[in-house]
PDB file of C-alpha atoms and ligand atoms in Angstrom:
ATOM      1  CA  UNK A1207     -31.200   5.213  17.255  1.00 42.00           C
ATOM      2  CA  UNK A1208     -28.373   3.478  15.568  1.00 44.00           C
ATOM      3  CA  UNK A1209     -24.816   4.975  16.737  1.00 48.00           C
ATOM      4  CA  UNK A1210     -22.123   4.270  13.619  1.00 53.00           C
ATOM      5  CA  UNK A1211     -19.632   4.701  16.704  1.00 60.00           C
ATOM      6  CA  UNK A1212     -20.468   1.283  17.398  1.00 70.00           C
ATOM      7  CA  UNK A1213     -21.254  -0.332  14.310  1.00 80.00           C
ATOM      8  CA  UNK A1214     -18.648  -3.448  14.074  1.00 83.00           C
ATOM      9  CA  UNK A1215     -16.529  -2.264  11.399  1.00 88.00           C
ATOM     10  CA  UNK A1216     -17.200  -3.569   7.848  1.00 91.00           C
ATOM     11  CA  UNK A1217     -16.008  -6.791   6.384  1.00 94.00           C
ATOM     12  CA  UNK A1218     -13.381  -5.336   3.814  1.00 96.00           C
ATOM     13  CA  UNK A1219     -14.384  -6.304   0.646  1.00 97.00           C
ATOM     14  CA  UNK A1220     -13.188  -4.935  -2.898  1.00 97.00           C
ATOM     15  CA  UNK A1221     -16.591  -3.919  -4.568  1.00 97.00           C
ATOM     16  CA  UNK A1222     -16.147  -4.434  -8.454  1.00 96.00           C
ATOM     17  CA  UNK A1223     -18.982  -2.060  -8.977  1.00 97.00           C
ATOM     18  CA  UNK A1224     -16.738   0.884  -7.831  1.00 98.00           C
ATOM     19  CA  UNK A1225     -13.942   0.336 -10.807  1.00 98.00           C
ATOM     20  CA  UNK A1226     -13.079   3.349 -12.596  1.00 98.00           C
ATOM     21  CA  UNK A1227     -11.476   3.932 -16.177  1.00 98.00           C
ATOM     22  CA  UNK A1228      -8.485   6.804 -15.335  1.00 98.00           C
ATOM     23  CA  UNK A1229      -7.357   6.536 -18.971  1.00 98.00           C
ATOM     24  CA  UNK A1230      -7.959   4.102 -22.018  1.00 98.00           C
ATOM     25  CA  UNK A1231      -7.208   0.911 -20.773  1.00 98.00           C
ATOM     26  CA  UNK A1232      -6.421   1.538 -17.429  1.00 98.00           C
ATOM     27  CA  UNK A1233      -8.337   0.773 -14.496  1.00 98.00           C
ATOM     28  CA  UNK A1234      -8.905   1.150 -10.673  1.00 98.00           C
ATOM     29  CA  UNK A1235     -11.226  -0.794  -8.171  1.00 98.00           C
ATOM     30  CA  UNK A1236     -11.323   1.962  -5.864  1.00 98.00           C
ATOM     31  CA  UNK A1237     -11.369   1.868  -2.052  1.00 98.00           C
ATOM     32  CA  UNK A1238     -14.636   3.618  -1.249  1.00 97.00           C
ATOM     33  CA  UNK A1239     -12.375   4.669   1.977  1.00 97.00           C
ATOM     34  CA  UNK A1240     -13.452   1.056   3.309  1.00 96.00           C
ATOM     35  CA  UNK A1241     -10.114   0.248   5.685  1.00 95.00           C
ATOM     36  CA  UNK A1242      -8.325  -2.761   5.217  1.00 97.00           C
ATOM     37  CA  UNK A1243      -9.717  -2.225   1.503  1.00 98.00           C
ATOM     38  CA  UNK A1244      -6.897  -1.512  -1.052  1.00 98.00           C
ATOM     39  CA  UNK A1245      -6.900   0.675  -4.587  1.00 98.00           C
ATOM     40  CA  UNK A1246      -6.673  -2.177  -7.135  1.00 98.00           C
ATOM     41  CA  UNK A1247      -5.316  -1.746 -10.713  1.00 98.00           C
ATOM     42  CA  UNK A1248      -6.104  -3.127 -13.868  1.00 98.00           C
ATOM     43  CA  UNK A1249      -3.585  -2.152 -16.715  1.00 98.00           C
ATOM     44  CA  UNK A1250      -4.378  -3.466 -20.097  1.00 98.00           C
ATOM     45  CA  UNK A1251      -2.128  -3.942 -23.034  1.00 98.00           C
ATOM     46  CA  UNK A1252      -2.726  -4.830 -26.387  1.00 98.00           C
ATOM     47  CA  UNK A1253      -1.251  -8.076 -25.398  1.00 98.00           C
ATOM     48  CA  UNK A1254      -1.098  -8.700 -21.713  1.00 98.00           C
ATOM     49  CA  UNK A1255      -2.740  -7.293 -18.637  1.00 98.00           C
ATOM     50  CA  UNK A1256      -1.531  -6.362 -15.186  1.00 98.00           C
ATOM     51  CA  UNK A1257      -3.226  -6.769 -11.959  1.00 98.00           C
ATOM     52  CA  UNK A1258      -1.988  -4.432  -9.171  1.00 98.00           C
ATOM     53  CA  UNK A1259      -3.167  -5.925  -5.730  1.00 98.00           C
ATOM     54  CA  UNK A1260      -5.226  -8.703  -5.108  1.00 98.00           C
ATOM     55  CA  UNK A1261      -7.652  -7.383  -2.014  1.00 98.00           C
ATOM     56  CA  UNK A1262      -7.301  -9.823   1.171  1.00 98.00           C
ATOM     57  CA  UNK A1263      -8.239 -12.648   1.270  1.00 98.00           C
ATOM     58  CA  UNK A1264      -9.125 -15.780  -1.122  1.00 98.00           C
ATOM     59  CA  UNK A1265     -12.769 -13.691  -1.655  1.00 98.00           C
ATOM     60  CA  UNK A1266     -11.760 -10.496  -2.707  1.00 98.00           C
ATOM     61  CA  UNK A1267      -9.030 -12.253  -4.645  1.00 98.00           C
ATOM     62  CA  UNK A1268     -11.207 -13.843  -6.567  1.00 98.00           C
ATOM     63  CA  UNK A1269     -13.624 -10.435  -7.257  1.00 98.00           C
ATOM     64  CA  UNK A1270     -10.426  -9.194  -8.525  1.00 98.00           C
ATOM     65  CA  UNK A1271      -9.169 -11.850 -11.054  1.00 98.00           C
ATOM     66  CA  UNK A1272     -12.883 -12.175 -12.035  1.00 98.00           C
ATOM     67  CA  UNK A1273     -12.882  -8.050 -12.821  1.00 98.00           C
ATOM     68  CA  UNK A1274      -9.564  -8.316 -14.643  1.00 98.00           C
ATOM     69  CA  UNK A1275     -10.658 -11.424 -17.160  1.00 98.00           C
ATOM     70  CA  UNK A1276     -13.806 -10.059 -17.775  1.00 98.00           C
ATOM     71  CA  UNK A1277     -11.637  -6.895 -18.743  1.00 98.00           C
ATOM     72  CA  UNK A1278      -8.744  -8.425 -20.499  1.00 98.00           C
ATOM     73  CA  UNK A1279     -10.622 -10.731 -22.338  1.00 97.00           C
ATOM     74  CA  UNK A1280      -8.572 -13.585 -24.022  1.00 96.00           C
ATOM     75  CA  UNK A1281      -5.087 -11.366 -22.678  1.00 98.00           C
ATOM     76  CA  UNK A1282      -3.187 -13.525 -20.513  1.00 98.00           C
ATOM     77  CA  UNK A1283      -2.273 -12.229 -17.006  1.00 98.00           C
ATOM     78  CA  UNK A1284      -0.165 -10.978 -14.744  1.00 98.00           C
ATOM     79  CA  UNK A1285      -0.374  -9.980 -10.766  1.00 98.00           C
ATOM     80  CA  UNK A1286       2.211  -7.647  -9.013  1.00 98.00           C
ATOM     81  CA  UNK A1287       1.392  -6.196  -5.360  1.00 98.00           C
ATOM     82  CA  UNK A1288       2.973  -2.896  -4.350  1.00 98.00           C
ATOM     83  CA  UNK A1289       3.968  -4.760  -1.048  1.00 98.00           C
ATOM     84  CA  UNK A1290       3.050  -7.744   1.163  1.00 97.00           C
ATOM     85  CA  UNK A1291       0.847  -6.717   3.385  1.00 98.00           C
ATOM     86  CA  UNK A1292      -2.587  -8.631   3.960  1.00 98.00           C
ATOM     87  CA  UNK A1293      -5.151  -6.266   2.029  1.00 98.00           C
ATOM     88  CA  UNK A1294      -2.363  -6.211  -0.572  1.00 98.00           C
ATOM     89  CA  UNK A1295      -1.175  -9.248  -1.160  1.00 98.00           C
ATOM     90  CA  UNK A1296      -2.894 -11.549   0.861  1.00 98.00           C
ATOM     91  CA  UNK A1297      -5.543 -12.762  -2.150  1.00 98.00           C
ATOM     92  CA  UNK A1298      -2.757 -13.978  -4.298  1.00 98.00           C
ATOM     93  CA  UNK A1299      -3.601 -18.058  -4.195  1.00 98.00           C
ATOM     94  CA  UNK A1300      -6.819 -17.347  -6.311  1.00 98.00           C
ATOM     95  CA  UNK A1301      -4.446 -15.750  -9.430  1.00 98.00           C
ATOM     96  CA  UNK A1302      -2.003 -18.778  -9.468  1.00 98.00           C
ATOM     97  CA  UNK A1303      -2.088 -20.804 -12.711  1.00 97.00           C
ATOM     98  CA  UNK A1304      -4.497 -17.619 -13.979  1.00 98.00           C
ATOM     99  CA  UNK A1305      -1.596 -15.279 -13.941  1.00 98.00           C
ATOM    100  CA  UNK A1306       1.938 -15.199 -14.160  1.00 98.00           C
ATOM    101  CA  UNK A1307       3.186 -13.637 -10.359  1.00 98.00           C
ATOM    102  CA  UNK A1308       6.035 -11.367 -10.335  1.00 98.00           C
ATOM    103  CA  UNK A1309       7.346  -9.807  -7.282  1.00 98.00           C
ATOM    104  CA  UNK A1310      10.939  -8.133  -6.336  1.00 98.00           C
ATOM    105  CA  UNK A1311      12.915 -10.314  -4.836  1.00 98.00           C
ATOM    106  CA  UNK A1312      12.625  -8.005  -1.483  1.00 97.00           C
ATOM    107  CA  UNK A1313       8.802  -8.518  -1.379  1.00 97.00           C
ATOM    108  CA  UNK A1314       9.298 -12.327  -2.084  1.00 98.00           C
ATOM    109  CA  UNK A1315      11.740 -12.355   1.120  1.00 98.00           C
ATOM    110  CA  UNK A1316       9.655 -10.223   2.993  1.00 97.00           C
ATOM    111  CA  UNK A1317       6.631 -12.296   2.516  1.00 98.00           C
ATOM    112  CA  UNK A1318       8.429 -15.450   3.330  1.00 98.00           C
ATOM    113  CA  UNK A1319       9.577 -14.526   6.823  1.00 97.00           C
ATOM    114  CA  UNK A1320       6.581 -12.445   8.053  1.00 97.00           C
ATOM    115  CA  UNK A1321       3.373 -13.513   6.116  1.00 97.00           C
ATOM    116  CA  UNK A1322       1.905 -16.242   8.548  1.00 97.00           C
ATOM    117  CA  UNK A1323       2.723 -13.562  11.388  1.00 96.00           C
ATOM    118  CA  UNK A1324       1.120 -10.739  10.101  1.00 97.00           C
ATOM    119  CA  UNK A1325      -1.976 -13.488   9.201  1.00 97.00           C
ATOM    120  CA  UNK A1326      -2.032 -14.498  12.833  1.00 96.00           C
ATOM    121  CA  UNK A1327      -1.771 -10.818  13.569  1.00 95.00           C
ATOM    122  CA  UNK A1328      -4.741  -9.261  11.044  1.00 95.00           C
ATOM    123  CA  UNK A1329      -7.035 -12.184  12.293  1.00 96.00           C
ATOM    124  CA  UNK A1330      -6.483 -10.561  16.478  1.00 95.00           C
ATOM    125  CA  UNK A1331      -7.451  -6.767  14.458  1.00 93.00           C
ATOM    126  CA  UNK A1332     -11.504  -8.279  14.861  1.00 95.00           C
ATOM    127  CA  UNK A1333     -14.219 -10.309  13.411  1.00 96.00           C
ATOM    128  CA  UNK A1334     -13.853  -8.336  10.087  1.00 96.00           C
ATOM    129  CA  UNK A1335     -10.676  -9.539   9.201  1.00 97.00           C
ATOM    130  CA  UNK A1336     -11.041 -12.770  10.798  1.00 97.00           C
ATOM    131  CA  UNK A1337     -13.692 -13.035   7.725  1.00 97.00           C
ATOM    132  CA  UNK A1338     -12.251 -11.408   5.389  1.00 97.00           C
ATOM    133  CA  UNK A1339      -8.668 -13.637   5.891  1.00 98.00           C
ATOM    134  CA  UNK A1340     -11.089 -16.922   5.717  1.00 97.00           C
ATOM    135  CA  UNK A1341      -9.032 -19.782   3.936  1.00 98.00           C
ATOM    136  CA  UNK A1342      -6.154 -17.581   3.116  1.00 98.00           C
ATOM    137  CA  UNK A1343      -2.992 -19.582   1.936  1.00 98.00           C
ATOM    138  CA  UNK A1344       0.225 -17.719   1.029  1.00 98.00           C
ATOM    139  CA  UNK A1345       1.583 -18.782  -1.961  1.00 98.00           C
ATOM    140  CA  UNK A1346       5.058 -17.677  -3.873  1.00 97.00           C
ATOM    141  CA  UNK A1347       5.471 -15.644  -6.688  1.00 98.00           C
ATOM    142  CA  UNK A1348       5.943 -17.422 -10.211  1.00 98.00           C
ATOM    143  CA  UNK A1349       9.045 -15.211 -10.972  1.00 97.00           C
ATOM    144  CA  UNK A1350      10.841 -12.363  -8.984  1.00 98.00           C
ATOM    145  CA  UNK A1351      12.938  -9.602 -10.264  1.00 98.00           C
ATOM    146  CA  UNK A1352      16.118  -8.530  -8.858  1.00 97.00           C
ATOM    147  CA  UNK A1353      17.896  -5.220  -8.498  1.00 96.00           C
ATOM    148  CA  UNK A1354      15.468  -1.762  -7.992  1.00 97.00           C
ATOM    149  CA  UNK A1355      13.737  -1.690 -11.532  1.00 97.00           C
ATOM    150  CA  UNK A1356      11.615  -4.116 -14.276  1.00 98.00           C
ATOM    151  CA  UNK A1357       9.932  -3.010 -17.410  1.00 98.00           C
ATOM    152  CA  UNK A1358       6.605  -5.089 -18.383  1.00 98.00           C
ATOM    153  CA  UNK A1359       5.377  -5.069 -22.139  1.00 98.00           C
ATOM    154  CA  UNK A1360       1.916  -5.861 -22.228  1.00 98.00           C
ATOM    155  CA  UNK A1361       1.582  -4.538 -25.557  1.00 98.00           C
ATOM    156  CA  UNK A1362       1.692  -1.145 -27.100  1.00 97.00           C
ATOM    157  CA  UNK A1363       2.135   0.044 -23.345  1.00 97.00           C
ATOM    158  CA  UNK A1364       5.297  -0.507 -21.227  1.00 97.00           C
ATOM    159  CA  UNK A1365       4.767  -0.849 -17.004  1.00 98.00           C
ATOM    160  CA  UNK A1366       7.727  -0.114 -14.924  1.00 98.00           C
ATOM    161  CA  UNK A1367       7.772  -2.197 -11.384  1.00 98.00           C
ATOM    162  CA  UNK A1368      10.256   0.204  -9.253  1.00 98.00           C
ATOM    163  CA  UNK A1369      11.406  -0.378  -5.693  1.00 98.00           C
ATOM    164  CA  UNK A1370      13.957   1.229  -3.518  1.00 96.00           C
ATOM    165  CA  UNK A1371      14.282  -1.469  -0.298  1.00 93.00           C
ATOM    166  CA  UNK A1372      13.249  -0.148   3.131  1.00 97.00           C
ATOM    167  CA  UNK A1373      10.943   2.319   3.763  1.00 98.00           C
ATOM    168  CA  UNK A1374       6.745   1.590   4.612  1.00 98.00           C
ATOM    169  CA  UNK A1375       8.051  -1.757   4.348  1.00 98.00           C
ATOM    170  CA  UNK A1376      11.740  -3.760   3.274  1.00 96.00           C
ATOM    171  CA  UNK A1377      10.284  -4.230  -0.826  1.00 95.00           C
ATOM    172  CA  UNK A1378       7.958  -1.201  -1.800  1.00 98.00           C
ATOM    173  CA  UNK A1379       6.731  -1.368  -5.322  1.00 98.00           C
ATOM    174  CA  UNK A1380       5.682   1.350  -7.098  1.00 98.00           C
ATOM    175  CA  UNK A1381       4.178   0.988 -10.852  1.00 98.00           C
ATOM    176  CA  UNK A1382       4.894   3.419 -13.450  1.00 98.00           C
ATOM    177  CA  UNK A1383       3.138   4.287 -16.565  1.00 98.00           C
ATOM    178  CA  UNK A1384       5.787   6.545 -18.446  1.00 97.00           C
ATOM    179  CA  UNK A1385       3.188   7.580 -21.112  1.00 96.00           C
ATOM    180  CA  UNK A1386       0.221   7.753 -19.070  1.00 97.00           C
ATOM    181  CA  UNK A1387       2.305   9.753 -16.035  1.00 98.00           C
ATOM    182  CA  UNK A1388       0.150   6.991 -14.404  1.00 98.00           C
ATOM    183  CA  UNK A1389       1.510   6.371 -10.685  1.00 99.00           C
ATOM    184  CA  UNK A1390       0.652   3.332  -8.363  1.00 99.00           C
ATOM    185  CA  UNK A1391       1.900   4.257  -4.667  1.00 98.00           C
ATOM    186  CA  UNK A1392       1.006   1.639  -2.445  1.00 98.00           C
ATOM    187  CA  UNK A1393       1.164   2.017   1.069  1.00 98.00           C
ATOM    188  CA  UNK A1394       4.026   4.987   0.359  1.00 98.00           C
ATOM    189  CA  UNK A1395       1.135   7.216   0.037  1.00 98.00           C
ATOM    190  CA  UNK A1396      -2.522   7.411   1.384  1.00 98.00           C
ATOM    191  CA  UNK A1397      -4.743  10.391   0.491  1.00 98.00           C
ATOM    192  CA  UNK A1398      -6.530  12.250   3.000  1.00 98.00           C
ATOM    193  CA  UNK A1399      -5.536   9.423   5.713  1.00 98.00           C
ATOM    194  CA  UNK A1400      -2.503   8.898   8.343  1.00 98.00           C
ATOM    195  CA  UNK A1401       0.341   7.357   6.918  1.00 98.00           C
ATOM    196  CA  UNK A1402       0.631   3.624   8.023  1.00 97.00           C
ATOM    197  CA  UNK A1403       3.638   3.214  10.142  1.00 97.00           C
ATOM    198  CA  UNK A1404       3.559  -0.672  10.608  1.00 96.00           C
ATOM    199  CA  UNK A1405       5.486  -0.301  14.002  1.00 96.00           C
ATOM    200  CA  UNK A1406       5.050  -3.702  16.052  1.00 94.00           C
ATOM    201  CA  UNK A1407       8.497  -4.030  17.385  1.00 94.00           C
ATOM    202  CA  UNK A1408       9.616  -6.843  17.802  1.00 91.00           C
ATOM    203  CA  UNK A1409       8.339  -8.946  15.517  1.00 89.00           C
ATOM    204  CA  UNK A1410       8.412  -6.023  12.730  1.00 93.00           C
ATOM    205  CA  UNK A1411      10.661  -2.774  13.352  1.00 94.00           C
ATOM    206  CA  UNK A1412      11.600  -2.643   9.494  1.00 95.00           C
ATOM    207  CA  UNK A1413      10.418   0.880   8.597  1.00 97.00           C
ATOM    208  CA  UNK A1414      13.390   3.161   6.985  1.00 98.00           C
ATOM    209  CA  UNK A1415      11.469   6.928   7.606  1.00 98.00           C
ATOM    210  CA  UNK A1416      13.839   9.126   6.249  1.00 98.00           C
ATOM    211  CA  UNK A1417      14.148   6.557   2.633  1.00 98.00           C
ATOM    212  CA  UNK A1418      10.453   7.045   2.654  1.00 98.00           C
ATOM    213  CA  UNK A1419      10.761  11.003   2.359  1.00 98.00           C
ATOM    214  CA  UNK A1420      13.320  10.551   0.175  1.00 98.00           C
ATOM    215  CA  UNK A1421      11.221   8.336  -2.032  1.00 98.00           C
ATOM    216  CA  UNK A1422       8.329  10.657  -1.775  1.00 98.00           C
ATOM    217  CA  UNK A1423      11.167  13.505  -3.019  1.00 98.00           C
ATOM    218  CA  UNK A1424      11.550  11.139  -6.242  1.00 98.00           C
ATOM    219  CA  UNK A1425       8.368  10.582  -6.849  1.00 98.00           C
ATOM    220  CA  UNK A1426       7.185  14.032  -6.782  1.00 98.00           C
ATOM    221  CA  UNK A1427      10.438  14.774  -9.458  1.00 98.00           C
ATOM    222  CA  UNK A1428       8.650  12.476 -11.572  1.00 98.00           C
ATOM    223  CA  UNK A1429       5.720  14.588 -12.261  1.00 98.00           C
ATOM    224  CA  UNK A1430       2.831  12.230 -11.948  1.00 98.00           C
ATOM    225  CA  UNK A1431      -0.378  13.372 -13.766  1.00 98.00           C
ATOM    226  CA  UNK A1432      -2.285  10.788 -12.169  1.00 98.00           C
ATOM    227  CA  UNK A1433      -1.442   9.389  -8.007  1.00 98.00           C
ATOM    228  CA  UNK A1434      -3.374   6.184  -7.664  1.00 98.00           C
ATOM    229  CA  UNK A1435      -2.676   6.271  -3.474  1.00 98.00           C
ATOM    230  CA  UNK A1436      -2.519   2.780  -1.714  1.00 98.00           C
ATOM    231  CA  UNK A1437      -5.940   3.838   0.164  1.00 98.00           C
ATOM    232  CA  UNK A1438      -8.073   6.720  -0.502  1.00 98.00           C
ATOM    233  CA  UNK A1439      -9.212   9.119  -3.243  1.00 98.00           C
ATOM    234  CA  UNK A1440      -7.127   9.071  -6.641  1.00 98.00           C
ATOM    235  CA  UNK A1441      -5.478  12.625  -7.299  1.00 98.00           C
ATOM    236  CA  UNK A1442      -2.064  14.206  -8.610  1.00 98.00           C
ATOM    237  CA  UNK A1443       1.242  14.849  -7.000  1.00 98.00           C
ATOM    238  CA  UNK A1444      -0.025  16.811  -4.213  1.00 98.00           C
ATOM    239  CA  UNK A1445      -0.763  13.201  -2.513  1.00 98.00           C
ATOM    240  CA  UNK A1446       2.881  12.915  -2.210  1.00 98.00           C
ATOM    241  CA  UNK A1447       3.918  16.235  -1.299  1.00 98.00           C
ATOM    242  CA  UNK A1448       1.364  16.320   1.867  1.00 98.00           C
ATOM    243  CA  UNK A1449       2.827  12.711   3.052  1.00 98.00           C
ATOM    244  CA  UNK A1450       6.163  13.628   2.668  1.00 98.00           C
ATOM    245  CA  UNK A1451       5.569  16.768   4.055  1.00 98.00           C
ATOM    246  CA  UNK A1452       3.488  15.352   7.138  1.00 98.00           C
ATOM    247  CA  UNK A1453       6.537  12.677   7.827  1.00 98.00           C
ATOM    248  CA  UNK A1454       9.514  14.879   7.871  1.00 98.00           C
ATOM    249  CA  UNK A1455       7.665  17.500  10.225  1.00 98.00           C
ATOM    250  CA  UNK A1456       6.500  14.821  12.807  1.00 98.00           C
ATOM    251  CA  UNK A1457       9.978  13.258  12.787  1.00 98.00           C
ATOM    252  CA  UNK A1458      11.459  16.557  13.548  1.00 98.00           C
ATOM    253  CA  UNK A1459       9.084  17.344  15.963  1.00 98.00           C
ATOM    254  CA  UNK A1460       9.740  13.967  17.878  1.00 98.00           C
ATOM    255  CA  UNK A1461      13.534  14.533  17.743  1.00 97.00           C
ATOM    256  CA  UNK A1462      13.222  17.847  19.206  1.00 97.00           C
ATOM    257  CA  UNK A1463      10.846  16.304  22.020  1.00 97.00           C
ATOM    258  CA  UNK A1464      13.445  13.397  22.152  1.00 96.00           C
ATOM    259  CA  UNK A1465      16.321  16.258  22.687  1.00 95.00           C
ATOM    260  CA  UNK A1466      14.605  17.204  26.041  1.00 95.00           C
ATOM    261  CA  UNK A1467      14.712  13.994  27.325  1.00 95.00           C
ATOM    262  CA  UNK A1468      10.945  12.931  27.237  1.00 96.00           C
ATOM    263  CA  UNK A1469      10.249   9.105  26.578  1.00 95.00           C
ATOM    264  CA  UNK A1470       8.174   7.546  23.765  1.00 96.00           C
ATOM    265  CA  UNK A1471       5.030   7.781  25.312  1.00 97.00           C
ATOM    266  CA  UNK A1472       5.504  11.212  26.723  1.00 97.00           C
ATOM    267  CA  UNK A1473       6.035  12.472  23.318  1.00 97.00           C
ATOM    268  CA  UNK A1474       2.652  10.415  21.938  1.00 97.00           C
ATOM    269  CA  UNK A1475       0.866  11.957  24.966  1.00 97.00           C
ATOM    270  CA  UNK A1476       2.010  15.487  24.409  1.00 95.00           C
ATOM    271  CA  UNK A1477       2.066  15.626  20.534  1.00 97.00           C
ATOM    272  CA  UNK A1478      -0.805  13.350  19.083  1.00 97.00           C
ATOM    273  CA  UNK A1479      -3.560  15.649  19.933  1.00 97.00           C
ATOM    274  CA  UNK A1480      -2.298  18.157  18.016  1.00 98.00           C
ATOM    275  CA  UNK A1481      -1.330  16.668  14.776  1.00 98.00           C
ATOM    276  CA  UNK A1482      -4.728  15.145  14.759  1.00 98.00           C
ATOM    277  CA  UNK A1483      -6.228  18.539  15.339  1.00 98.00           C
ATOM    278  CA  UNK A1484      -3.862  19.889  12.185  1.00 98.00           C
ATOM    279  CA  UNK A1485      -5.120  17.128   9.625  1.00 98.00           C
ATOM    280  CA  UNK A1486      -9.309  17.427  10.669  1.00 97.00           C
ATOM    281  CA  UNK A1487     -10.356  15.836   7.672  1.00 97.00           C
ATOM    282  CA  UNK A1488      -7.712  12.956   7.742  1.00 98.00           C
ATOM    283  CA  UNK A1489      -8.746   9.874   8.665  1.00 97.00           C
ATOM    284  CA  UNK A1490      -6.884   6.665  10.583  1.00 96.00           C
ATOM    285  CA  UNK A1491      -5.710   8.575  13.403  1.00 97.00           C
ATOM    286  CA  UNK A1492      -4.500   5.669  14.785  1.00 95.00           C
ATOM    287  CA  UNK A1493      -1.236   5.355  12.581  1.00 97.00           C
ATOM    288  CA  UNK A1494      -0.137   8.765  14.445  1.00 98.00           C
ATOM    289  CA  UNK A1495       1.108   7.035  17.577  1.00 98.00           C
ATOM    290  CA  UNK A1496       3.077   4.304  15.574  1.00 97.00           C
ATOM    291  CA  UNK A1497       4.570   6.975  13.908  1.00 98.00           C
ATOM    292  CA  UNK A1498       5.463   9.140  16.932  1.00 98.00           C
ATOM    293  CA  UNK A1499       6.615   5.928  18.609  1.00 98.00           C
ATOM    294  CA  UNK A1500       8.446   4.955  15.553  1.00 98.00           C
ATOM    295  CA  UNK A1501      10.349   8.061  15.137  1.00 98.00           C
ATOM    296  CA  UNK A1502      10.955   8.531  19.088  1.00 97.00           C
ATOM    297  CA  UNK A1503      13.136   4.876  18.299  1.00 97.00           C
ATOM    298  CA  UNK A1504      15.715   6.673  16.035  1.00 96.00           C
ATOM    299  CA  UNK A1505      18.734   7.542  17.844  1.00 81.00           C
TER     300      UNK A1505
HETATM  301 ZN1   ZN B2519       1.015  -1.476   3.883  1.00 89.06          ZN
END
């Protein structure tokens, strides 16, 4: 008898087989809930068309670029990731001199100091990503924006590239699609899994919690028809209510634990059970200590 338990976990790889129309012209390569396997857009204009997130590595990178040309046809194109993290942004090299690369300047920065260590970093995570990661080279956007906001014309359709600095990490992206009500999270928002608090202090402590919620808030004001989630299941605003909702009770519940003088690990010990136990059908459980551990850092 096989036991899935034990199964080495799957080499993440973006399946172009699993890419969904949402509306006319606009297209996901969904996750299948594969971890370490991002949502990947495909916006078309009449003109232009926008790649959001490459899928890691030089492999999935290039099943992405192939998806989007065979898709925009003759359009030239462009790549934006929603952040800089490895299933994100870490397939880049295969889209240079294909498409124009535009970044905030926050993700560009962000990139540059931490990229090789979160590549030496994914490769210690297993085999999987070890493989996946296989002849990855970081390269540098073509053009960065600065300031919180860009608009993109690709042709009778206008994508706005938003970002508020710190919060999942120091240069968030978001993409907009006024008309559509079309909404690209990124890691700001996963459906149906445990936010991803990258919390490996010291070599990366740059989480902002409370901006995050507050991001969420603005988001949610927006009234997105359509939540395209950085991982999981596409699905409306309620994505971003239950995140934001799931973050600001945990960090009050850690700063009341805090209050009675219990230590970081005391409070994961005592309190990760149970908000496991209240999401059943959430998966990563994992994240929940980082988060715990995160908010137990806040003075
Ligand atoms: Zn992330």
């Amino acid at each position: 008898m096989s036991d899935a338990s034990s199964a080495p976990p799957p080499v993440p790889m973006v399946d172009e087989t699993a890419i969904k129309e949402i509306a006319t012209g606009v297209f996901v390569i969904c996750d299948r809930r594969i971890p370490f396997v991002p949502n990947v857009g495909i916006i078309v204009g009449s003109h232009t068309a926008l790649i959001v997130d490459t899928g890691m590595g030089p492999t999935n990178g290039k099943t992405v670029l192939n998806a989007a040309k065979r898709i925009a046809g003759q359009r030239p194109l462009m790549l934006t990731v929603t952040h800089f993290h490895p299933e994100h942004g870490f397939g880049a090299q295969v889209f240079k001199g294909s498409a124009r690369i535009h970044y905030n300047r926050s993700q560009r920065d962000e990139l540059r100091a931490k990229g090789e260590g979160y590549l030496g970093m994914f490769r210690t995570f297993g085999p999987h990503l070890v493989a996946a990661l296989e002849g990855t080279k970081l390269v540098e956007p073509d053009d960065i924006y600065e300031g919180t906001s860009t608009s993109i014309d690709l042709g009778e359709r206008t994508v706005e590239l938003r970002t508020w600095g710190l919060a999942h990490t120091a240069g968030d992206q978001v993409v907009w699609l006024p008309q559509e009500r079309i909404l690209f999270t990124g890691d700001l928002a996963e459906e149906r899994m445990f936010p991803i608090f990258p919390w490996f202090p010291p070599s990366d402590a740059d989480i902002d919690g409370a901006r995050w919620a507050q991001v969420l808030t603005e988001l949610i004001s927006w009234k997105p028809a359509v939540v395209v989630p950085g991982h999981g299941d596409i699905g409306g605003a309620e994505i971003l209510v239950a995140v934001r909702d799931y973050m600001v009770d945990l960090g009050r519940r850690v700063a009341i634990e805090k209050q009675s003088g219990k230590e970081a690990d005391a409070i994961v010990a005592g309190l990760a059970a149970k908000v496991r136990a209240e999401h059943p059908d959430w998966s990563a459980p994992e994240w929940i200590d980082f988060a715990i551990k995160y908010y137990a850092s806040l003075s």
